[in-house]
PDB file of C-alpha atoms in Angstrom:
ATOM      1  CA  MET A 131     -11.385 -16.940   8.703  1.00 76.00           C
ATOM      2  CA  THR A 132     -13.407 -15.199   5.847  1.00 91.00           C
ATOM      3  CA  PRO A 133     -13.766 -11.447   5.835  1.00 96.00           C
ATOM      4  CA  LYS A 134     -16.971  -9.603   5.146  1.00 97.00           C
ATOM      5  CA  ASP A 135     -17.308  -7.589   1.888  1.00 97.00           C
ATOM      6  CA  SER A 136     -18.413  -4.112   3.068  1.00 98.00           C
ATOM      7  CA  TYR A 137     -19.099  -0.692   1.671  1.00 98.00           C
ATOM      8  CA  LEU A 138     -19.184   2.724   3.144  1.00 98.00           C
ATOM      9  CA  THR A 139     -20.354   5.992   1.617  1.00 98.00           C
ATOM     10  CA  LEU A 140     -18.374   9.015   2.822  1.00 98.00           C
ATOM     11  CA  PRO A 141     -19.784  12.573   3.246  1.00 97.00           C
ATOM     12  CA  THR A 142     -18.224  13.390  -0.128  1.00 97.00           C
ATOM     13  CA  SER A 143     -20.515  10.679  -1.701  1.00 98.00           C
ATOM     14  CA  ILE A 144     -17.624   8.474  -2.617  1.00 98.00           C
ATOM     15  CA  ARG A 145     -18.291   4.855  -1.874  1.00 98.00           C
ATOM     16  CA  LEU A 146     -15.316   2.885  -0.587  1.00 98.00           C
ATOM     17  CA  HIS A 147     -15.014  -0.897  -0.544  1.00 98.00           C
ATOM     18  CA  TYR A 148     -13.294  -2.858   2.206  1.00 98.00           C
ATOM     19  CA  LEU A 149     -12.839  -6.291   3.791  1.00 98.00           C
ATOM     20  CA  ASP A 150     -13.700  -6.516   7.420  1.00 98.00           C
ATOM     21  CA  TRP A 151     -12.393  -9.534   9.494  1.00 95.00           C
ATOM     22  CA  ASP A 152     -14.469  -8.023  12.469  1.00 88.00           C
ATOM     23  CA  GLY A 153     -13.423  -8.440  16.147  1.00 81.00           C
ATOM     24  CA  SER A 154     -13.398  -6.356  19.422  1.00 81.00           C
ATOM     25  CA  SER A 155      -9.741  -5.776  19.687  1.00 93.00           C
ATOM     26  CA  ARG A 156      -7.778  -2.699  18.486  1.00 96.00           C
ATOM     27  CA  PRO A 157      -8.576  -1.840  14.891  1.00 98.00           C
ATOM     28  CA  LEU A 158      -5.940  -2.180  12.184  1.00 98.00           C
ATOM     29  CA  ILE A 159      -6.551  -0.657   8.783  1.00 98.00           C
ATOM     30  CA  LEU A 160      -4.593  -2.041   5.801  1.00 98.00           C
ATOM     31  CA  LEU A 161      -3.853   0.230   2.753  1.00 98.00           C
ATOM     32  CA  HIS A 162      -2.564  -1.243  -0.500  1.00 98.00           C
ATOM     33  CA  GLY A 163      -0.318   0.300  -3.156  1.00 98.00           C
ATOM     34  CA  LEU A 164      -0.725   1.966  -6.497  1.00 98.00           C
ATOM     35  CA  ALA A 165      -2.797  -0.149  -9.026  1.00 97.00           C
ATOM     36  CA  SER A 166      -3.305  -2.758  -6.303  1.00 98.00           C
ATOM     37  CA  SER A 167      -6.287  -3.478  -4.055  1.00 98.00           C
ATOM     38  CA  CYS A 168      -7.344  -4.574  -0.618  1.00 98.00           C
ATOM     39  CA  ARG A 169      -6.694  -8.222  -1.825  1.00 98.00           C
ATOM     40  CA  ILE A 170      -2.959  -7.852  -1.684  1.00 98.00           C
ATOM     41  CA  TRP A 171      -3.495  -8.451   2.077  1.00 98.00           C
ATOM     42  CA  ASP A 172      -5.460 -11.706   1.636  1.00 98.00           C
ATOM     43  CA  LEU A 173      -2.403 -13.853   2.761  1.00 97.00           C
ATOM     44  CA  THR A 174      -1.320 -11.567   5.663  1.00 98.00           C
ATOM     45  CA  ALA A 175      -4.634 -10.401   7.058  1.00 97.00           C
ATOM     46  CA  PRO A 176      -5.674 -13.776   8.576  1.00 96.00           C
ATOM     47  CA  PHE A 177      -2.680 -13.764  10.827  1.00 96.00           C
ATOM     48  CA  LEU A 178      -3.323 -10.261  11.802  1.00 97.00           C
ATOM     49  CA  ALA A 179      -7.055 -10.800  12.461  1.00 96.00           C
ATOM     50  CA  GLU A 180      -5.985 -13.100  15.310  1.00 94.00           C
ATOM     51  CA  ARG A 181      -4.805 -10.004  17.287  1.00 95.00           C
ATOM     52  CA  PHE A 182      -6.725  -7.023  15.702  1.00 97.00           C
ATOM     53  CA  HIS A 183     -10.062  -5.970  14.330  1.00 97.00           C
ATOM     54  CA  THR A 184      -8.512  -5.935  10.758  1.00 98.00           C
ATOM     55  CA  LEU A 185      -9.928  -4.007   7.812  1.00 98.00           C
ATOM     56  CA  ALA A 186      -8.417  -3.854   4.422  1.00 98.00           C
ATOM     57  CA  LEU A 187      -9.551  -0.818   2.365  1.00 98.00           C
ATOM     58  CA  ASP A 188      -9.778  -0.288  -1.414  1.00 98.00           C
ATOM     59  CA  GLN A 189      -8.546   3.227  -1.628  1.00 98.00           C
ATOM     60  CA  ARG A 190     -10.301   5.595  -4.149  1.00 98.00           C
ATOM     61  CA  GLY A 191      -9.894   4.661  -7.808  1.00 98.00           C
ATOM     62  CA  HIS A 192      -8.859   0.979  -6.913  1.00 98.00           C
ATOM     63  CA  GLY A 193     -10.622  -2.278  -6.367  1.00 97.00           C
ATOM     64  CA  LEU A 194     -14.329  -1.962  -6.054  1.00 98.00           C
ATOM     65  CA  SER A 195     -14.272   1.576  -4.607  1.00 98.00           C
ATOM     66  CA  ASP A 196     -15.509   4.618  -6.600  1.00 98.00           C
ATOM     67  CA  LYS A 197     -13.223   6.246  -9.117  1.00 97.00           C
ATOM     68  CA  PRO A 198     -13.696  10.111  -8.728  1.00 97.00           C
ATOM     69  CA  GLY A 199     -10.759  10.976 -11.027  1.00 96.00           C
ATOM     70  CA  SER A 200      -8.701  12.971  -8.574  1.00 97.00           C
ATOM     71  CA  TYR A 201      -6.171  11.422  -6.280  1.00 98.00           C
ATOM     72  CA  THR A 202      -4.138  13.970  -4.260  1.00 98.00           C
ATOM     73  CA  PHE A 203      -2.845  12.990  -0.803  1.00 98.00           C
ATOM     74  CA  ALA A 204      -5.122  15.606   0.701  1.00 98.00           C
ATOM     75  CA  GLU A 205      -8.108  13.688  -0.772  1.00 98.00           C
ATOM     76  CA  THR A 206      -6.904  10.090   0.039  1.00 98.00           C
ATOM     77  CA  THR A 207      -6.081  11.018   3.588  1.00 98.00           C
ATOM     78  CA  GLY A 208      -9.488  12.784   3.794  1.00 98.00           C
ATOM     79  CA  ASP A 209     -11.110   9.623   2.739  1.00 98.00           C
ATOM     80  CA  LEU A 210      -9.213   7.651   5.504  1.00 98.00           C
ATOM     81  CA  ALA A 211     -10.189  10.216   8.205  1.00 98.00           C
ATOM     82  CA  ALA A 212     -13.812  10.121   7.111  1.00 98.00           C
ATOM     83  CA  PHE A 213     -13.746   6.226   6.964  1.00 98.00           C
ATOM     84  CA  ILE A 214     -12.378   6.131  10.564  1.00 98.00           C
ATOM     85  CA  ASP A 215     -14.890   8.552  11.821  1.00 98.00           C
ATOM     86  CA  ARG A 216     -17.843   6.891  10.156  1.00 97.00           C
ATOM     87  CA  LEU A 217     -17.352   3.447  11.443  1.00 97.00           C
ATOM     88  CA  PRO A 218     -16.151   4.638  13.998  1.00 96.00           C
ATOM     89  CA  LEU A 219     -12.733   3.274  14.742  1.00 97.00           C
ATOM     90  CA  LYS A 220     -10.952   4.365  17.994  1.00 96.00           C
ATOM     91  CA  ARG A 221      -7.001   4.925  17.825  1.00 97.00           C
ATOM     92  CA  PRO A 222      -6.371   2.409  14.969  1.00 98.00           C
ATOM     93  CA  VAL A 223      -2.959   1.105  13.886  1.00 98.00           C
ATOM     94  CA  ILE A 224      -2.590   1.857  10.212  1.00 98.00           C
ATOM     95  CA  ALA A 225      -0.356  -0.094   7.916  1.00 98.00           C
ATOM     96  CA  GLY A 226       0.321   0.866   4.337  1.00 98.00           C
ATOM     97  CA  HIS A 227       2.194  -0.785   1.588  1.00 98.00           C
ATOM     98  CA  SER A 228       4.054   1.182  -1.117  1.00 98.00           C
ATOM     99  CA  TRP A 229       1.860   4.125  -2.118  1.00 98.00           C
ATOM    100  CA  GLY A 230      -0.398   3.161   0.682  1.00 98.00           C
ATOM    101  CA  ALA A 231       2.760   3.752   3.010  1.00 98.00           C
ATOM    102  CA  GLY A 232       2.807   7.232   1.596  1.00 98.00           C
ATOM    103  CA  VAL A 233      -0.794   7.729   2.269  1.00 98.00           C
ATOM    104  CA  THR A 234      -0.261   6.481   5.880  1.00 98.00           C
ATOM    105  CA  LEU A 235       2.695   8.726   6.636  1.00 98.00           C
ATOM    106  CA  GLN A 236       0.740  11.812   5.255  1.00 98.00           C
ATOM    107  CA  PHE A 237      -2.233  10.800   7.342  1.00 98.00           C
ATOM    108  CA  ALA A 238      -0.141  10.395  10.546  1.00 98.00           C
ATOM    109  CA  ALA A 239       1.388  13.958   9.861  1.00 98.00           C
ATOM    110  CA  ASP A 240      -1.929  15.651   8.895  1.00 98.00           C
ATOM    111  CA  TYR A 241      -4.235  13.912  11.494  1.00 98.00           C
ATOM    112  CA  PRO A 242      -1.667  13.197  14.316  1.00 97.00           C
ATOM    113  CA  GLU A 243      -4.310  12.716  16.961  1.00 97.00           C
ATOM    114  CA  ILE A 244      -6.001   9.709  15.263  1.00 98.00           C
ATOM    115  CA  PRO A 245      -3.524   6.754  14.735  1.00 98.00           C
ATOM    116  CA  ALA A 246      -2.028   4.845  17.697  1.00 97.00           C
ATOM    117  CA  ALA A 247       0.720   3.718  15.534  1.00 98.00           C
ATOM    118  CA  ILE A 248       1.700   3.345  11.843  1.00 98.00           C
ATOM    119  CA  ALA A 249       3.651   0.702   9.784  1.00 98.00           C
ATOM    120  CA  LEU A 250       5.166   1.561   6.520  1.00 98.00           C
ATOM    121  CA  ILE A 251       5.769  -1.402   4.415  1.00 98.00           C
ATOM    122  CA  ASP A 252       8.357  -0.810   1.708  1.00 97.00           C
ATOM    123  CA  GLY A 253       7.132   2.771   1.127  1.00 97.00           C
ATOM    124  CA  GLY A 254       6.980   6.258   2.526  1.00 96.00           C
ATOM    125  CA  PHE A 255      10.875   6.285   2.998  1.00 93.00           C
ATOM    126  CA  THR A 256      12.203   8.170   0.104  1.00 90.00           C
ATOM    127  CA  GLU A 257      11.713  11.583  -1.643  1.00 90.00           C
ATOM    128  CA  ARG A 258      11.846  10.671  -5.322  1.00 89.00           C
ATOM    129  CA  SER A 259      12.163  14.362  -6.331  1.00 90.00           C
ATOM    130  CA  SER A 260      15.524  14.736  -4.564  1.00 86.00           C
ATOM    131  CA  SER A 261      17.152  12.021  -6.693  1.00 83.00           C
ATOM    132  CA  GLN A 262      15.109  12.077 -10.131  1.00 88.00           C
ATOM    133  CA  SER A 263      13.622  14.716 -12.299  1.00 94.00           C
ATOM    134  CA  TRP A 264       9.881  14.197 -13.008  1.00 96.00           C
ATOM    135  CA  GLU A 265      10.771  13.217 -16.524  1.00 95.00           C
ATOM    136  CA  GLN A 266      12.962  10.317 -15.170  1.00 93.00           C
ATOM    137  CA  ALA A 267      10.255   9.221 -12.524  1.00 92.00           C
ATOM    138  CA  GLU A 268       7.495   9.346 -15.144  1.00 96.00           C
ATOM    139  CA  THR A 269       9.364   6.939 -17.354  1.00 94.00           C
ATOM    140  CA  MET A 270      10.149   4.594 -14.570  1.00 92.00           C
ATOM    141  CA  MET A 271       6.619   4.842 -13.015  1.00 95.00           C
ATOM    142  CA  ARG A 272       4.490   4.539 -16.167  1.00 97.00           C
ATOM    143  CA  PRO A 273       2.818   1.083 -16.285  1.00 97.00           C
ATOM    144  CA  PRO A 274       2.630  -0.993 -19.482  1.00 96.00           C
ATOM    145  CA  GLU A 275      -0.428  -0.966 -21.815  1.00 97.00           C
ATOM    146  CA  ILE A 276      -2.291  -4.176 -20.999  1.00 97.00           C
ATOM    147  CA  ASP A 277      -5.946  -3.241 -21.825  1.00 98.00           C
ATOM    148  CA  GLY A 278      -7.499  -5.889 -24.010  1.00 98.00           C
ATOM    149  CA  THR A 279      -4.795  -8.626 -23.299  1.00 98.00           C
ATOM    150  CA  PRO A 280      -6.445 -12.052 -23.176  1.00 98.00           C
ATOM    151  CA  VAL A 281      -6.608 -13.419 -19.632  1.00 98.00           C
ATOM    152  CA  GLU A 282      -4.667 -16.487 -20.487  1.00 97.00           C
ATOM    153  CA  THR A 283      -1.893 -14.358 -21.896  1.00 97.00           C
ATOM    154  CA  PHE A 284      -1.691 -12.142 -18.981  1.00 97.00           C
ATOM    155  CA  VAL A 285      -1.675 -14.900 -16.331  1.00 97.00           C
ATOM    156  CA  GLY A 286       0.769 -16.839 -18.364  1.00 96.00           C
ATOM    157  CA  PHE A 287       3.191 -13.762 -18.211  1.00 94.00           C
ATOM    158  CA  MET A 288       2.625 -13.270 -14.486  1.00 93.00           C
ATOM    159  CA  LYS A 289       3.343 -17.084 -13.829  1.00 93.00           C
ATOM    160  CA  ARG A 290       6.775 -16.560 -15.528  1.00 93.00           C
ATOM    161  CA  TRP A 291       7.644 -13.306 -13.908  1.00 90.00           C
ATOM    162  CA  PRO A 292      10.990 -14.213 -11.885  1.00 88.00           C
ATOM    163  CA  ASP A 293       9.862 -12.754  -8.541  1.00 86.00           C
ATOM    164  CA  ILE A 294       6.412 -14.144  -8.631  1.00 90.00           C
ATOM    165  CA  ALA A 295       6.891 -17.573 -10.242  1.00 92.00           C
ATOM    166  CA  PRO A 296       8.258 -19.213  -7.151  1.00 92.00           C
ATOM    167  CA  ILE A 297       5.108 -18.410  -5.115  1.00 93.00           C
ATOM    168  CA  TRP A 298       2.474 -18.682  -7.759  1.00 95.00           C
ATOM    169  CA  SER A 299      -0.808 -20.158  -6.690  1.00 95.00           C
ATOM    170  CA  GLU A 300      -4.420 -20.306  -7.567  1.00 95.00           C
ATOM    171  CA  GLN A 301      -5.244 -18.034  -4.628  1.00 96.00           C
ATOM    172  CA  LEU A 302      -2.469 -15.491  -5.941  1.00 96.00           C
ATOM    173  CA  GLN A 303      -3.889 -15.598  -9.344  1.00 96.00           C
ATOM    174  CA  ASP A 304      -7.334 -14.551  -7.984  1.00 96.00           C
ATOM    175  CA  MET A 305      -5.556 -11.797  -5.989  1.00 97.00           C
ATOM    176  CA  VAL A 306      -3.751 -10.462  -8.991  1.00 96.00           C
ATOM    177  CA  LEU A 307      -6.836 -10.634 -11.340  1.00 97.00           C
ATOM    178  CA  SER A 308      -8.917  -8.752  -8.728  1.00 95.00           C
ATOM    179  CA  ASN A 309      -6.814  -5.641  -9.481  1.00 96.00           C
ATOM    180  CA  LEU A 310      -8.198  -5.640 -12.933  1.00 97.00           C
ATOM    181  CA  GLU A 311     -11.600  -5.764 -14.748  1.00 97.00           C
ATOM    182  CA  VAL A 312     -12.111  -8.927 -16.751  1.00 97.00           C
ATOM    183  CA  ARG A 313     -14.572  -8.635 -19.682  1.00 97.00           C
ATOM    184  CA  ASP A 314     -15.076 -11.071 -22.441  1.00 97.00           C
ATOM    185  CA  GLY A 315     -11.983 -13.031 -21.586  1.00 97.00           C
ATOM    186  CA  ARG A 316      -9.673  -9.925 -21.632  1.00 98.00           C
ATOM    187  CA  VAL A 317      -8.196  -7.838 -18.827  1.00 98.00           C
ATOM    188  CA  TYR A 318      -8.522  -3.983 -18.389  1.00 98.00           C
ATOM    189  CA  ARG A 319      -7.012  -1.680 -15.783  1.00 98.00           C
ATOM    190  CA  ARG A 320      -9.467  -0.521 -13.105  1.00 97.00           C
ATOM    191  CA  LEU A 321      -7.330   2.637 -12.766  1.00 97.00           C
ATOM    192  CA  PRO A 322      -6.675   4.210 -16.137  1.00 97.00           C
ATOM    193  CA  ILE A 323      -3.041   4.993 -16.945  1.00 98.00           C
ATOM    194  CA  PRO A 324      -3.680   8.899 -16.949  1.00 98.00           C
ATOM    195  CA  ASP A 325      -5.055   8.543 -13.378  1.00 98.00           C
ATOM    196  CA  HIS A 326      -2.164   6.172 -12.421  1.00 98.00           C
ATOM    197  CA  MET A 327       0.210   8.958 -13.461  1.00 98.00           C
ATOM    198  CA  LYS A 328      -1.631  11.509 -11.452  1.00 98.00           C
ATOM    199  CA  ILE A 329      -0.886   9.283  -8.314  1.00 98.00           C
ATOM    200  CA  ALA A 330       2.751   8.729  -9.468  1.00 98.00           C
ATOM    201  CA  ARG A 331       3.114  12.619  -9.687  1.00 97.00           C
ATOM    202  CA  GLU A 332       1.785  12.785  -6.088  1.00 98.00           C
ATOM    203  CA  ILE A 333       4.335  10.196  -5.032  1.00 97.00           C
ATOM    204  CA  TRP A 334       7.123  11.991  -6.750  1.00 96.00           C
ATOM    205  CA  GLU A 335       6.258  15.444  -5.099  1.00 96.00           C
ATOM    206  CA  GLN A 336       5.787  14.061  -1.592  1.00 96.00           C
ATOM    207  CA  ASP A 337       8.464  15.551   0.754  1.00 93.00           C
ATOM    208  CA  THR A 338       8.794  12.992   3.437  1.00 93.00           C
ATOM    209  CA  SER A 339      11.547  14.886   5.366  1.00 89.00           C
ATOM    210  CA  LEU A 340       8.999  17.582   6.192  1.00 93.00           C
ATOM    211  CA  LEU A 341       6.389  15.028   7.415  1.00 96.00           C
ATOM    212  CA  TRP A 342       8.469  13.097  10.083  1.00 96.00           C
ATOM    213  CA  GLU A 343       8.568  15.788  12.712  1.00 93.00           C
ATOM    214  CA  ARG A 344       4.817  16.106  12.510  1.00 96.00           C
ATOM    215  CA  VAL A 345       4.309  12.517  13.390  1.00 97.00           C
ATOM    216  CA  ARG A 346       3.439  11.842  17.051  1.00 96.00           C
ATOM    217  CA  CYS A 347       2.714   8.046  17.127  1.00 96.00           C
ATOM    218  CA  GLN A 348       5.033   5.050  17.091  1.00 97.00           C
ATOM    219  CA  VAL A 349       6.360   4.206  13.535  1.00 98.00           C
ATOM    220  CA  LEU A 350       7.361   0.780  12.217  1.00 98.00           C
ATOM    221  CA  MET A 351       9.391   0.658   9.003  1.00 98.00           C
ATOM    222  CA  VAL A 352       9.552  -2.459   6.976  1.00 98.00           C
ATOM    223  CA  PRO A 353      11.893  -2.107   3.956  1.00 97.00           C
ATOM    224  CA  ALA A 354      12.196  -4.896   1.471  1.00 96.00           C
ATOM    225  CA  ILE A 355      15.859  -5.573   0.734  1.00 92.00           C
ATOM    226  CA  LYS A 356      16.655  -7.698  -2.317  1.00 87.00           C
ATOM    227  CA  GLU A 357      20.219  -7.847  -3.615  1.00 81.00           C
ATOM    228  CA  SER A 358      20.699  -8.094  -7.337  1.00 77.00           C
ATOM    229  CA  GLY A 359      23.218  -7.244 -10.033  1.00 75.00           C
ATOM    230  CA  ASP A 360      21.093  -4.425 -11.159  1.00 77.00           C
ATOM    231  CA  PRO A 361      22.797  -1.121 -10.345  1.00 77.00           C
ATOM    232  CA  ARG A 362      19.464   0.704 -10.173  1.00 77.00           C
ATOM    233  CA  SER A 363      18.209  -1.786  -7.641  1.00 80.00           C
ATOM    234  CA  ALA A 364      21.272  -1.137  -5.517  1.00 82.00           C
ATOM    235  CA  LEU A 365      20.765   2.530  -5.702  1.00 82.00           C
ATOM    236  CA  TRP A 366      17.071   2.104  -4.803  1.00 83.00           C
ATOM    237  CA  ASN A 367      18.029   0.011  -1.833  1.00 85.00           C
ATOM    238  CA  GLN A 368      20.538   2.718  -0.832  1.00 87.00           C
ATOM    239  CA  ALA A 369      17.954   5.437  -1.092  1.00 87.00           C
ATOM    240  CA  LYS A 370      15.487   3.513   0.998  1.00 91.00           C
ATOM    241  CA  LEU A 371      18.073   2.923   3.800  1.00 90.00           C
ATOM    242  CA  GLN A 372      19.140   6.442   3.833  1.00 92.00           C
ATOM    243  CA  GLY A 373      15.477   7.760   3.925  1.00 93.00           C
ATOM    244  CA  ILE A 374      14.998   5.464   6.961  1.00 95.00           C
ATOM    245  CA  GLU A 375      18.017   6.850   8.691  1.00 94.00           C
ATOM    246  CA  THR A 376      16.669  10.457   8.077  1.00 94.00           C
ATOM    247  CA  ALA A 377      13.409   9.167   9.594  1.00 95.00           C
ATOM    248  CA  LYS A 378      15.062   7.732  12.644  1.00 94.00           C
ATOM    249  CA  ARG A 379      16.797  10.977  13.442  1.00 94.00           C
ATOM    250  CA  LYS A 380      13.554  12.945  13.288  1.00 94.00           C
ATOM    251  CA  LEU A 381      11.093  10.505  14.834  1.00 93.00           C
ATOM    252  CA  LYS A 382      10.626  10.062  18.692  1.00 85.00           C
ATOM    253  CA  ASN A 383       9.804   6.371  18.374  1.00 89.00           C
ATOM    254  CA  ALA A 384      10.846   4.423  15.376  1.00 95.00           C
ATOM    255  CA  THR A 385      11.299   0.594  14.824  1.00 96.00           C
ATOM    256  CA  VAL A 386      12.903  -0.862  11.723  1.00 97.00           C
ATOM    257  CA  VAL A 387      12.378  -4.462  10.662  1.00 98.00           C
ATOM    258  CA  PRO A 388      14.117  -5.184   7.364  1.00 96.00           C
ATOM    259  CA  MET A 389      12.714  -7.997   5.136  1.00 96.00           C
ATOM    260  CA  LYS A 390      15.907  -9.379   3.465  1.00 93.00           C
ATOM    261  CA  ASP A 391      15.871 -11.266   0.189  1.00 93.00           C
ATOM    262  CA  THR A 392      12.243 -10.030  -0.336  1.00 95.00           C
ATOM    263  CA  ILE A 393      10.418  -8.559  -3.378  1.00 94.00           C
ATOM    264  CA  HIS A 394       8.564  -5.241  -3.100  1.00 95.00           C
ATOM    265  CA  ASP A 395       5.235  -6.960  -2.558  1.00 96.00           C
ATOM    266  CA  VAL A 396       5.953  -8.043   1.020  1.00 98.00           C
ATOM    267  CA  PRO A 397       2.386  -8.998   1.887  1.00 98.00           C
ATOM    268  CA  ILE A 398       2.520 -11.524  -1.002  1.00 97.00           C
ATOM    269  CA  GLN A 399       6.040 -12.991  -0.358  1.00 96.00           C
ATOM    270  CA  ARG A 400       6.414 -12.898   3.451  1.00 97.00           C
ATOM    271  CA  PRO A 401       2.763 -12.718   4.909  1.00 98.00           C
ATOM    272  CA  LYS A 402       3.524 -14.616   8.125  1.00 98.00           C
ATOM    273  CA  GLU A 403       6.806 -12.646   8.732  1.00 98.00           C
ATOM    274  CA  LEU A 404       5.148  -9.349   8.095  1.00 98.00           C
ATOM    275  CA  ALA A 405       2.186 -10.101  10.322  1.00 98.00           C
ATOM    276  CA  GLN A 406       4.559 -11.158  13.148  1.00 98.00           C
ATOM    277  CA  ALA A 407       6.506  -7.936  12.837  1.00 98.00           C
ATOM    278  CA  ILE A 408       3.310  -5.899  12.958  1.00 98.00           C
ATOM    279  CA  ILE A 409       1.999  -7.927  16.044  1.00 97.00           C
ATOM    280  CA  GLU A 410       5.254  -7.591  17.921  1.00 97.00           C
ATOM    281  CA  PHE A 411       5.526  -3.833  17.194  1.00 97.00           C
ATOM    282  CA  ALA A 412       2.003  -3.272  18.283  1.00 95.00           C
ATOM    283  CA  ALA A 413       2.447  -5.013  21.505  1.00 92.00           C
ATOM    284  CA  GLY A 414       4.456  -2.056  22.807  1.00 88.00           C
ATOM    285  CA  ILE A 415       1.686   0.558  21.857  1.00 89.00           C
ATOM    286  CA  ASN A 416       0.462   2.556  24.821  1.00 73.00           C
TER     287      ASN A 416
END
């Protein structure tokens, strides 16, 4: 099943790119994370397209969408609201990964009448500002300088990355390279580091505990849990699980499906299992 490459210009004049698997069933919108693109859903979306009208969106500044230089949650959720209105899509399910989960949660709180349900994929659970100073978060969240790196060098590094090496394939290579611009045999970030850090600051400042009570729809939370000997990883897993417990106390209808022994990029490592979790969760939507 091959999606259609599509574009939509919003009332703000921002043009968004998305992949559309079409269909007449309930719409499902997929949102990627920071410095990623709609292509992270390439392995998961075909399973979802059997049950939903599936659309994977390049959020502003990412993939083939416009790069306006401003990336607040108010703006990203406004883009999503306009996207849904323009197509139009009635009572969609919205699934977001990582930063996309934060956008999804913010959207469900700010536009509670629109989504039928939301799915948060290893994101949107924690309040970074409650456990880290911005200086600490800034150091952790700043990406490496890669602009000008030869494609062969970049791909060689990715192939050897411990979490990715076991699942590396030509398709995954295409997905990863789609996040970047390739010019004269070298890779360059589509989202410059200063803009990346604007979004990182938004993530750090997001107060999820104040959002849960404003969410009216059903919520699926899918944390990736990977045990390791790294104390920072253990603390991060603990923070995610604590955030989920807070959410469960405040939400009227929450489902949790942990993905054990799974890296952060769940749509890449566990596409079939993730799709099944979303499909089973959506079966209970009114």
